[in-house]
CSV table of C-alpha atoms and ligand atoms in Angstrom, one decimal:
chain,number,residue,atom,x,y,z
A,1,UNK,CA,-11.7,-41.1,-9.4
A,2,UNK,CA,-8.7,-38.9,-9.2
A,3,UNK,CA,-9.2,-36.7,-5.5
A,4,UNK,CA,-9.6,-33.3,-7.4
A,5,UNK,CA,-9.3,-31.1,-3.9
A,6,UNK,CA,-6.1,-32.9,-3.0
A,7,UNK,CA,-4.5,-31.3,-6.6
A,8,UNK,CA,-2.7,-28.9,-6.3
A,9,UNK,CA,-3.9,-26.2,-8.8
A,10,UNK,CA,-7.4,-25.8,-10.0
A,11,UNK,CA,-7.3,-22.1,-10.1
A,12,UNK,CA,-5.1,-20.0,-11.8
A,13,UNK,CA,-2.2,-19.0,-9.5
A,14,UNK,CA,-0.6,-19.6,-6.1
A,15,UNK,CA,-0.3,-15.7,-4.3
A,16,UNK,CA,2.2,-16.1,-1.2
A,17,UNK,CA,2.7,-13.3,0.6
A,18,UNK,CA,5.5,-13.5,3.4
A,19,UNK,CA,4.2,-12.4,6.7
A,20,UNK,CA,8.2,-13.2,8.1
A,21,UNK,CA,9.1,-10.3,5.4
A,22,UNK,CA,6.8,-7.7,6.3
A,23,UNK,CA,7.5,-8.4,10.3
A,24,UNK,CA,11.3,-7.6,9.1
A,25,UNK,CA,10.8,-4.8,7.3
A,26,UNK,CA,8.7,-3.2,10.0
A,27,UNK,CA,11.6,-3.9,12.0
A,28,UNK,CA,14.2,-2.4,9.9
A,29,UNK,CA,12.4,0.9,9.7
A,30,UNK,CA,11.5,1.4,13.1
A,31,UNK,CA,15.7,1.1,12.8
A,32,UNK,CA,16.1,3.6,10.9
A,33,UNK,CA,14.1,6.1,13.0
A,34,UNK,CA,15.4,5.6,16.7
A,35,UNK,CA,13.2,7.4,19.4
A,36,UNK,CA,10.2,8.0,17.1
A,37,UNK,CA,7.3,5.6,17.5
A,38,UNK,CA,7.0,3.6,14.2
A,39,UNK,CA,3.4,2.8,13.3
A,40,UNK,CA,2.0,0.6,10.5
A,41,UNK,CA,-0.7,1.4,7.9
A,42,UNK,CA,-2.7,-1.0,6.9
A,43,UNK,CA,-5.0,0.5,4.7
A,44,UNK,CA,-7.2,-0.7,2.2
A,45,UNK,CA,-7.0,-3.9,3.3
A,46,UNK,CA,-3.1,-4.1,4.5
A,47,UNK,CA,-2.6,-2.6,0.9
A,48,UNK,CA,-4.7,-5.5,-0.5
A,49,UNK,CA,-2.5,-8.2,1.5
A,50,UNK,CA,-4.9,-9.1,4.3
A,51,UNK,CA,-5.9,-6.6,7.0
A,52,UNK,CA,-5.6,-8.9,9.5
A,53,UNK,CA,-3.1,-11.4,9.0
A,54,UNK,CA,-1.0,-8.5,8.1
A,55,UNK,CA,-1.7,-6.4,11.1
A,56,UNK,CA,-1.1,-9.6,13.6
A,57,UNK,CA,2.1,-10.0,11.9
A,58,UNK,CA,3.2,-6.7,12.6
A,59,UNK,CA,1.8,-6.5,16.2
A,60,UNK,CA,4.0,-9.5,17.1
A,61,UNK,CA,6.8,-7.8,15.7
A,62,UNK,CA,5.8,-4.9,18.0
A,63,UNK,CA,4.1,-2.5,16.2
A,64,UNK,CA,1.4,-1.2,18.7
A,65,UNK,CA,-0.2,2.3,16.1
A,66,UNK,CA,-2.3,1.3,12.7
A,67,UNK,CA,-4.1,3.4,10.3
A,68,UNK,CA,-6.9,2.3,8.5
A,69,UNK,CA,-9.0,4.0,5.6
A,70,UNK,CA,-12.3,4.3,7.2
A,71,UNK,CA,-14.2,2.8,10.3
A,72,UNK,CA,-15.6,-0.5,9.0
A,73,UNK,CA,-11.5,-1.3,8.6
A,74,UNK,CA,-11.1,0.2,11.7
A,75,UNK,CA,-13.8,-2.5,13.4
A,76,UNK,CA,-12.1,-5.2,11.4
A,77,UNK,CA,-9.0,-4.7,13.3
A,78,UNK,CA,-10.7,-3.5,16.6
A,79,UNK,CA,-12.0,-7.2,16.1
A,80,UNK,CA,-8.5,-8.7,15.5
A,81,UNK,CA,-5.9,-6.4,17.8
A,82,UNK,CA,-7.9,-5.7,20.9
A,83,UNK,CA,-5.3,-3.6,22.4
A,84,UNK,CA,-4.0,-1.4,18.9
A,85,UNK,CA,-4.1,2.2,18.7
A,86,UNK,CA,-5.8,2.3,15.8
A,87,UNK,CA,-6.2,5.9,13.8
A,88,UNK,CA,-9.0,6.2,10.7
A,89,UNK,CA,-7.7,8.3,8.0
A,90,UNK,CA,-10.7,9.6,6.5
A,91,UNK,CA,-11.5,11.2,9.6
A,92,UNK,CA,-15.2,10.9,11.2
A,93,UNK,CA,-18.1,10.2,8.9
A,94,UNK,CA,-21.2,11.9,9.7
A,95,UNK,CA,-23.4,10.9,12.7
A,96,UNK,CA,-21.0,7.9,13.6
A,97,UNK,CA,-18.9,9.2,16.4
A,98,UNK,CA,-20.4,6.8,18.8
A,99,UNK,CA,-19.0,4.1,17.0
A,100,UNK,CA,-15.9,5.4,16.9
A,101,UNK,CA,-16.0,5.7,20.9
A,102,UNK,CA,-17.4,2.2,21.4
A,103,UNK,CA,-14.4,0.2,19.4
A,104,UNK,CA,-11.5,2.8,20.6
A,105,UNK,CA,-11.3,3.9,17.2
A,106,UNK,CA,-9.2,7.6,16.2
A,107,UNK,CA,-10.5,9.6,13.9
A,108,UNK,CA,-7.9,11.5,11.9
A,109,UNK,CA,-10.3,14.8,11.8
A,110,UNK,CA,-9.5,16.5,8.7
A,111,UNK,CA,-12.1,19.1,8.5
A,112,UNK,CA,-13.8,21.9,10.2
A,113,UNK,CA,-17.0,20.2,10.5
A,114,UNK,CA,-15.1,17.2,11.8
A,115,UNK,CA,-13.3,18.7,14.5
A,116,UNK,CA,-16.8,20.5,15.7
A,117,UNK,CA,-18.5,17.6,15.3
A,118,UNK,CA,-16.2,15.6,17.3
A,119,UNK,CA,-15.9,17.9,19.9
A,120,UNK,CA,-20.2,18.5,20.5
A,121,UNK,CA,-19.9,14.5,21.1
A,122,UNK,CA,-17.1,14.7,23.4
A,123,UNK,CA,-18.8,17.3,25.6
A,124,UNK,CA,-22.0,15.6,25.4
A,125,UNK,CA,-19.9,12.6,26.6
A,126,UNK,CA,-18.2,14.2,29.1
A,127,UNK,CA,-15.4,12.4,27.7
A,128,UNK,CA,-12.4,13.7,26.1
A,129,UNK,CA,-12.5,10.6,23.6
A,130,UNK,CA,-8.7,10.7,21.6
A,131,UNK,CA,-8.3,12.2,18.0
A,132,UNK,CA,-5.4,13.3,15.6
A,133,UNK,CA,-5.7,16.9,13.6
A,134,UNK,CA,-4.7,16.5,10.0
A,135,UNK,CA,-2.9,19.2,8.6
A,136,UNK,CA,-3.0,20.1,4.9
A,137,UNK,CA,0.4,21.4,4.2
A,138,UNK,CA,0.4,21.4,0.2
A,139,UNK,CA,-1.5,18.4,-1.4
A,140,UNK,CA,-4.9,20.2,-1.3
A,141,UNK,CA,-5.9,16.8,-0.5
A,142,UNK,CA,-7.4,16.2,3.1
A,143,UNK,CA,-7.0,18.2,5.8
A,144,UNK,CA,-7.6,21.6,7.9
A,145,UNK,CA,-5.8,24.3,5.6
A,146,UNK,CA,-3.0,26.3,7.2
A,147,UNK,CA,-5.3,29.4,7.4
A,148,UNK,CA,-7.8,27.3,9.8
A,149,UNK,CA,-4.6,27.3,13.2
A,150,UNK,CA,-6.2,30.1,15.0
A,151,UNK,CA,-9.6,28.7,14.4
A,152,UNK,CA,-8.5,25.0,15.6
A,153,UNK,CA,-6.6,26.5,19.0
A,154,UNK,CA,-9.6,28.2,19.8
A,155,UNK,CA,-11.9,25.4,19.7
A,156,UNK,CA,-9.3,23.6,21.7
A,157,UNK,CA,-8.9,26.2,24.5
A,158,UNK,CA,-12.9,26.3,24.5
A,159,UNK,CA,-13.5,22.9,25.7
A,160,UNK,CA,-9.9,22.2,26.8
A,161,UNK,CA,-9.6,19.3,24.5
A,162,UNK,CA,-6.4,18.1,23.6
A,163,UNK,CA,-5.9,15.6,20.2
A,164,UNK,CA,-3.1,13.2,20.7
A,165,UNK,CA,-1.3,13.9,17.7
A,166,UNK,CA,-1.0,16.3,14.9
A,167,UNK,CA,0.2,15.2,11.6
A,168,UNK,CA,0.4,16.2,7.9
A,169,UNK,CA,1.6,14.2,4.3
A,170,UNK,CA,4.0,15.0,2.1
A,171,UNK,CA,3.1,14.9,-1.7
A,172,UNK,CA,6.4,14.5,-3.2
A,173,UNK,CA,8.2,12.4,-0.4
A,174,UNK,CA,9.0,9.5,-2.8
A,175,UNK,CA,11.7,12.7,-4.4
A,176,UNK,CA,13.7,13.9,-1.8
A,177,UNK,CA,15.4,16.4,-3.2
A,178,UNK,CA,12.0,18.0,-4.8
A,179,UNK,CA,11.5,21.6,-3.1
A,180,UNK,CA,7.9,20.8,-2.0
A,181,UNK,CA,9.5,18.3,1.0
A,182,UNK,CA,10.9,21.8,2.2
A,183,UNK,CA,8.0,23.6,1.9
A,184,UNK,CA,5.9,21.3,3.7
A,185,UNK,CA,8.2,20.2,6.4
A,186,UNK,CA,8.6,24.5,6.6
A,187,UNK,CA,4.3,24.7,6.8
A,188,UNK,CA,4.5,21.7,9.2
A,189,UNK,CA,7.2,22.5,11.5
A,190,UNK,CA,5.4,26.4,12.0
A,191,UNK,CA,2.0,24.3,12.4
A,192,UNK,CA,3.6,22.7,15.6
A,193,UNK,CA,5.1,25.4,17.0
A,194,UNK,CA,0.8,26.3,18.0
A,195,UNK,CA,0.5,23.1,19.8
A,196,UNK,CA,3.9,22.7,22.0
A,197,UNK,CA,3.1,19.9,24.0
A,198,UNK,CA,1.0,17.7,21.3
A,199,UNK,CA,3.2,15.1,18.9
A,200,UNK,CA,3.4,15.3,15.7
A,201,UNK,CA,3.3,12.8,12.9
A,202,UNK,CA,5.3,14.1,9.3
A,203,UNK,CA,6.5,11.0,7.4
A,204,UNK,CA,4.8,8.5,5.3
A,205,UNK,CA,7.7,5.7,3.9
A,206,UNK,CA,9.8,7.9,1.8
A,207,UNK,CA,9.3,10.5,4.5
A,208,UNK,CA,10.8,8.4,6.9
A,209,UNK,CA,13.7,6.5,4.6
A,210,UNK,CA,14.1,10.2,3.4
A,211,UNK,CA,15.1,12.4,6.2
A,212,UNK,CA,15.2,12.4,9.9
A,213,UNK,CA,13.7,15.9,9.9
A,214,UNK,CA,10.7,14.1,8.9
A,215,UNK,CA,10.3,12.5,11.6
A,216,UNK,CA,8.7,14.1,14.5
A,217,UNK,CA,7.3,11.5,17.5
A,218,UNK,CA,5.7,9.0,14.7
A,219,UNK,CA,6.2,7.8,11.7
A,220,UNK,CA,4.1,6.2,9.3
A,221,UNK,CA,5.5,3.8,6.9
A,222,UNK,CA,3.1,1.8,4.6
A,223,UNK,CA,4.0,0.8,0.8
A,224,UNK,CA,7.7,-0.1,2.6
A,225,UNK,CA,6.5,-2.5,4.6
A,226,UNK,CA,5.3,-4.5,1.9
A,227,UNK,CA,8.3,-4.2,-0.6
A,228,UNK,CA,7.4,-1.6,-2.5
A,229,UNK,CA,9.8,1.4,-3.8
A,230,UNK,CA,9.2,4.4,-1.2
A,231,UNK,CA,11.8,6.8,-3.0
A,232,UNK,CA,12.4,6.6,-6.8
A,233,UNK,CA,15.9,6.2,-8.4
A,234,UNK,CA,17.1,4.5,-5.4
A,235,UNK,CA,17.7,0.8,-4.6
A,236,UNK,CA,15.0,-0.5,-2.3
A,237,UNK,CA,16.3,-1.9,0.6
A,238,UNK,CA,13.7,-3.7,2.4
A,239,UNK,CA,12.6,-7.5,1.6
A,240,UNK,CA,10.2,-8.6,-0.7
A,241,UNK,CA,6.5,-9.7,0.6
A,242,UNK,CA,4.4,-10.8,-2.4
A,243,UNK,CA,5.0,-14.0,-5.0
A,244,UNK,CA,2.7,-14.9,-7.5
A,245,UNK,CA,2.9,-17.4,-10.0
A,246,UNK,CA,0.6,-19.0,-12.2
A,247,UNK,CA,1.1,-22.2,-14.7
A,248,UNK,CA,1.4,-22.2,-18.4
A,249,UNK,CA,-1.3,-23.8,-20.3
A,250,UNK,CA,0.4,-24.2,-23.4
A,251,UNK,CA,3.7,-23.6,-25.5
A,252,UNK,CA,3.5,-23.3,-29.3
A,253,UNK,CA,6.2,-22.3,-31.9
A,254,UNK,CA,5.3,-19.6,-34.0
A,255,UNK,CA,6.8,-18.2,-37.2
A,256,UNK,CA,9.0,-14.9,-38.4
A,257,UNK,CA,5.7,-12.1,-39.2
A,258,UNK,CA,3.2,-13.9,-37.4
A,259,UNK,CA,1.1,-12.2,-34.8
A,260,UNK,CA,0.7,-12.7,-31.6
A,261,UNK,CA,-3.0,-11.9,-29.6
A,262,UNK,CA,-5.8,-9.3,-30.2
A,263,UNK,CA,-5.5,-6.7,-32.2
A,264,UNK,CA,-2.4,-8.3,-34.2
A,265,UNK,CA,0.0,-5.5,-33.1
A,266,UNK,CA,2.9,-7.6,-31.9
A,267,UNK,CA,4.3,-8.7,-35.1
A,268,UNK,CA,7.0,-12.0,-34.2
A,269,UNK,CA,10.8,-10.7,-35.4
A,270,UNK,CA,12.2,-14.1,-35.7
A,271,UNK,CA,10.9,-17.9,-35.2
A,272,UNK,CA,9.7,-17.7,-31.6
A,273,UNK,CA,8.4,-20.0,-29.0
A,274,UNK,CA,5.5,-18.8,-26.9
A,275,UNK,CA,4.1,-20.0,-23.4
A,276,UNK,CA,0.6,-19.0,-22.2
A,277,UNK,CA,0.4,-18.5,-19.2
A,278,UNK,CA,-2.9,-18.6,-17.0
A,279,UNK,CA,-3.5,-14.7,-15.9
A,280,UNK,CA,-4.8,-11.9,-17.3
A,281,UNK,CA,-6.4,-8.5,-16.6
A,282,UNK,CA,-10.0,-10.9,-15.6
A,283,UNK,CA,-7.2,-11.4,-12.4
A,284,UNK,CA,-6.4,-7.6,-11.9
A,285,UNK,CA,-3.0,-8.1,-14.2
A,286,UNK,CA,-3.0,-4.9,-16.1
A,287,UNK,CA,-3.5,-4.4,-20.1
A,288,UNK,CA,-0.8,-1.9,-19.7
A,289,UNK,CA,1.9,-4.8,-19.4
A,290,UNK,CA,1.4,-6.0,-22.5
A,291,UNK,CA,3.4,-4.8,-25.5
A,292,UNK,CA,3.3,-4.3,-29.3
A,293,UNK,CA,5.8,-4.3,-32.1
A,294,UNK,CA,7.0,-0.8,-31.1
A,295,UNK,CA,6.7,-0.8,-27.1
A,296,UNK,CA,8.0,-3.0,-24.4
A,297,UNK,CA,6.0,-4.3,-22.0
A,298,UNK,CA,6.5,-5.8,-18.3
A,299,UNK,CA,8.9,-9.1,-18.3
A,300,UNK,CA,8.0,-12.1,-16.0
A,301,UNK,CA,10.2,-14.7,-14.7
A,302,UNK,CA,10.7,-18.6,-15.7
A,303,UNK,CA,12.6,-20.5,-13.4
A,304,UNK,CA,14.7,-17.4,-12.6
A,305,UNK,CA,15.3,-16.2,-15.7
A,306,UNK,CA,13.1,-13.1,-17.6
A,307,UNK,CA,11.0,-13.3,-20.4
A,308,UNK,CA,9.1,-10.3,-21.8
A,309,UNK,CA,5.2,-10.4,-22.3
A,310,UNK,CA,4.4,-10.6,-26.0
A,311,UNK,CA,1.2,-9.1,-27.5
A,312,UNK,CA,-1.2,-7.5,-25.5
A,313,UNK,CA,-2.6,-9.1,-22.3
A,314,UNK,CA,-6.2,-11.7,-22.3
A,315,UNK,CA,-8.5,-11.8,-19.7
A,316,UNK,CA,-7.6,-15.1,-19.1
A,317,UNK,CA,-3.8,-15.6,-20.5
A,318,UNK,CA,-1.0,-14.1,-21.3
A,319,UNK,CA,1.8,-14.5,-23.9
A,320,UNK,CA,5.4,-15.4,-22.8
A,321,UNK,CA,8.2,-15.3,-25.3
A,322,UNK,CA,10.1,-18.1,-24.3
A,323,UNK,CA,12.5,-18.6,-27.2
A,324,UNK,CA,15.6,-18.0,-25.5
A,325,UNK,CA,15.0,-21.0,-23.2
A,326,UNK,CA,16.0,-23.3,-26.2
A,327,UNK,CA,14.3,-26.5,-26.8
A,328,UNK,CA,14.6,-27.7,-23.4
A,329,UNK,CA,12.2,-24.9,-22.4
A,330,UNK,CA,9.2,-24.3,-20.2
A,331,UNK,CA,6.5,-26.7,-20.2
A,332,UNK,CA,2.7,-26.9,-19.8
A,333,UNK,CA,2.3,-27.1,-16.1
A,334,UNK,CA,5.4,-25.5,-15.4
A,335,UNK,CA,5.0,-21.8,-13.2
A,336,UNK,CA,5.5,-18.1,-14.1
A,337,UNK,CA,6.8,-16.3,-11.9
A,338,UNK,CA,4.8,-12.8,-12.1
A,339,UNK,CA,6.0,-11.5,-8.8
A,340,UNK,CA,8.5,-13.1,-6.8
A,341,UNK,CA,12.2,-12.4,-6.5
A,342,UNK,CA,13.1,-11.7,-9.9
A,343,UNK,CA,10.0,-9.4,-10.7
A,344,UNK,CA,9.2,-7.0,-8.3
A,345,UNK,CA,5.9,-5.2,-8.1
A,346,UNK,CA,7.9,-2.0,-9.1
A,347,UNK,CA,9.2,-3.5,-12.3
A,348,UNK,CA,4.9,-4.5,-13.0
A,349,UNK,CA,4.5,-1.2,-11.9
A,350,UNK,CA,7.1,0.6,-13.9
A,351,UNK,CA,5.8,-1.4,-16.9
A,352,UNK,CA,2.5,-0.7,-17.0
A,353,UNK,CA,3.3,3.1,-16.0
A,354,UNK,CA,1.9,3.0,-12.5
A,355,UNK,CA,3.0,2.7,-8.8
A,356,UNK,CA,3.7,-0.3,-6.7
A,357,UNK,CA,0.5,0.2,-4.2
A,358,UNK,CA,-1.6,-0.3,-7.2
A,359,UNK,CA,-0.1,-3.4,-8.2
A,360,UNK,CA,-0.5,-4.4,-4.6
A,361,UNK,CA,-3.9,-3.4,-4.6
A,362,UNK,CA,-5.4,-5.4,-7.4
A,363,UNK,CA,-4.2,-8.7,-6.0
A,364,UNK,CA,-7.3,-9.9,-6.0
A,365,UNK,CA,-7.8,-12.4,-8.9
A,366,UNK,CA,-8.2,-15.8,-9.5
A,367,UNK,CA,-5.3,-16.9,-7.0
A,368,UNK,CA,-5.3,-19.0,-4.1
A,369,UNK,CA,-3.4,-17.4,-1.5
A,370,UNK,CA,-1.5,-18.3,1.1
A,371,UNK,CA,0.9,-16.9,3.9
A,372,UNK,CA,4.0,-17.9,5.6
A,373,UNK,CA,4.9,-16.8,8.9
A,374,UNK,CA,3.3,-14.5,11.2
A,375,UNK,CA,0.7,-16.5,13.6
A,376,UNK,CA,1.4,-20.1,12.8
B,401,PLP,C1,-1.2,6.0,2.8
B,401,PLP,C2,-0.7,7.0,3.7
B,401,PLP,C3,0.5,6.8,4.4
B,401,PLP,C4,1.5,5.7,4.0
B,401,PLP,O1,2.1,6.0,2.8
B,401,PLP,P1,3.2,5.1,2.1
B,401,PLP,O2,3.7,5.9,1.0
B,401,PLP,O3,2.5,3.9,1.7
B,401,PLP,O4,4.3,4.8,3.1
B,401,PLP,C5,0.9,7.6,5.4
B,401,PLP,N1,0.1,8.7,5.7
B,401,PLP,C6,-1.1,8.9,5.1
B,401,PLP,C7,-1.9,10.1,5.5
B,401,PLP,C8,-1.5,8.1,4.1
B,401,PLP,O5,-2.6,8.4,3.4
């Protein structure tokens, strides 16, 4: 009997995600912004790459801050960087400050409540156990609101606590030029002027590849780190991290006003060859990247060369049209290339009218995934 662990492919891709890449383009930010500390965040699971493989990667590359979502990521990487700075972006969840404490963990307080109750467990401590204020400077997202400054310096100057850094996010960073990066870097830059001698932390990616007024003591770079676009209309400079690719299961020829998958809204304009290819949304590929007779959708990549998706997207497969390969075209067996070189996640992004991170993030189908670099 054939050794069917020893085959190569049972499932229905090969993810590779380039550990080497991410390590460089850590590197080539922390470039860009000489003198500021460059952290690394990892959230959501290193953007759905691999907490830890990701975050080992970049500590041997140097990084030394991380932020992480909330405080079960937080232990994760406690777990796997013993010596990290490691900051929670949520902030403090109710009644857990002692955890927090116990694995060195920062909470990014974002709230009132959060600040007071972080400061009633440091008293009762007798320990000044280390924080960062988050500012709200126009997102109405997280974060203290600009009215709360004289309320947060008092509670400071009551129980001489001092956070370790104060930082704020833009909304529009991925725009330079949008007014609201000057409004906010305006709000933030009066924010600090209260707390002199505490650093502050401005810039996400675009932040950071946008300006060097962003920048402040740290910086905080995440989608760039793992390829993605930070600021639109611009070329993206950094490597890229993620490959998938997945086999065709079958190629048939099809004829002029035929239709191809459900629904029967992508009517065939000419005699056309088609490759199924083994991925669908079942595998976190969107629906959105499929197309119909009127409307594009995303284009994938056969031994370098693009191919548009045809008819809308399976749970299982999806429609290649391979026409244009000629009769020595693709093959059963052969690979797709759905990320990679020639596809990036912002063109599957762009496609299915969404962002980079949440391509990223739904990387979590039916592939078997593997990394180069980093430890090994
Ligand atoms: C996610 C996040 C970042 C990183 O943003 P990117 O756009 O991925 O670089 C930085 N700061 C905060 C507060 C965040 O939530």
């Amino acid at each position: 009997m054939t050794d069917i662990s020893a085959s190569s492919l049972l499932s229905s891709g090969q993810l590779t995600i380039d550990l080497n890449a991410i390590a460089r383009n850590w590197a080539a930010l922390d470039k860009i912004s000489p003198g500021t500390l460059t952290a690394a965040v990892v959230k959501a699971n290193g953007y759905g790459l691999g907490l830890e493989e990701v975050s080992k990667a970049l500590a041997k590359e140097g990084a030394q801050f991380f932020f992480v979502a909330n405080p079960e990521e937080g232990l994760r990487l406690r777990t796997a960087l013993p010596a990290a700075h490691i900051f929670v972006l949520g902030g403090l969840w109710p009644r857990t400050a002692e955890i927090y404490a116990q694995a060195r963990l920062m909470p990014v307080l974002n709230s009132m409540a959060m600040l007071e109750e972080w400061l009633a467990f440091c008293v009762e401590q007798g320990e000044a156990y280390p924080s960062s204020l988050h500012f709200d400077t126009g997102m109405n997202r997280l974060g203290f609101r600009l009215s709360d400054v004289s309320w947060v310096r008092q509670q400071l100057e009551k129980t001489g606590y001092q956070p370790q850094m104060i930082m704020s996010h833009l909304a529009c960073g991925d725009q330079p030029t949008h007014e609201k990066n000057r409004t906010q870097l305006a709000f933030f830059q009066s924010i600090m002027a209260h707390f002199p001698d505490i650093p502050g932390s401005l810039a996400n990616s675009a932040g950071l590849m946008g300006s060097k007024h962003n920048h402040f003591q740290l910086v905080r770079p995440g989608i760039a780190l793992y390829g993605g676009r930070a600021i639109s209309g611009r070329t993206n400079p950094l490597s890229h991290v993620v490959n998938l690719e997945v086999p065709i299961l079958q190629v048939r020829d099809a004829k002029t006003g035929e239709s191809v998958g459900y629904g029967g809204d992508y009517t065939l304009q000419r005699d056309s060859r088609i490759a199924l290819a083994a991925i669908g949304y079942g595998d976190g590929f969107f629906r959105a990247n499929g197309s119909s007779t009127n409307h594009m959708g995303a284009r994938v990549a056969i031994n370098g060369k693009l191919a548009p998706i045809v008819g809308r997207i399976s749970m299982d497969t999806t429609a290649i049209d391979v026409t244009d390969f000629g009769p020595n075209g693709p093959v059963p067996g052969e690979m797709v290339e759905i990320l990679g070189p020639n596809v990036s996640i912002d063109d599957i992004a762009d496609a299915a009218g969404t962002i980079g991170y949440e391509v990223l993030t739904n990387l979590h189908g039916r592939y078997r995934r593997a990394y180069v670099g980093g430890e090994a």
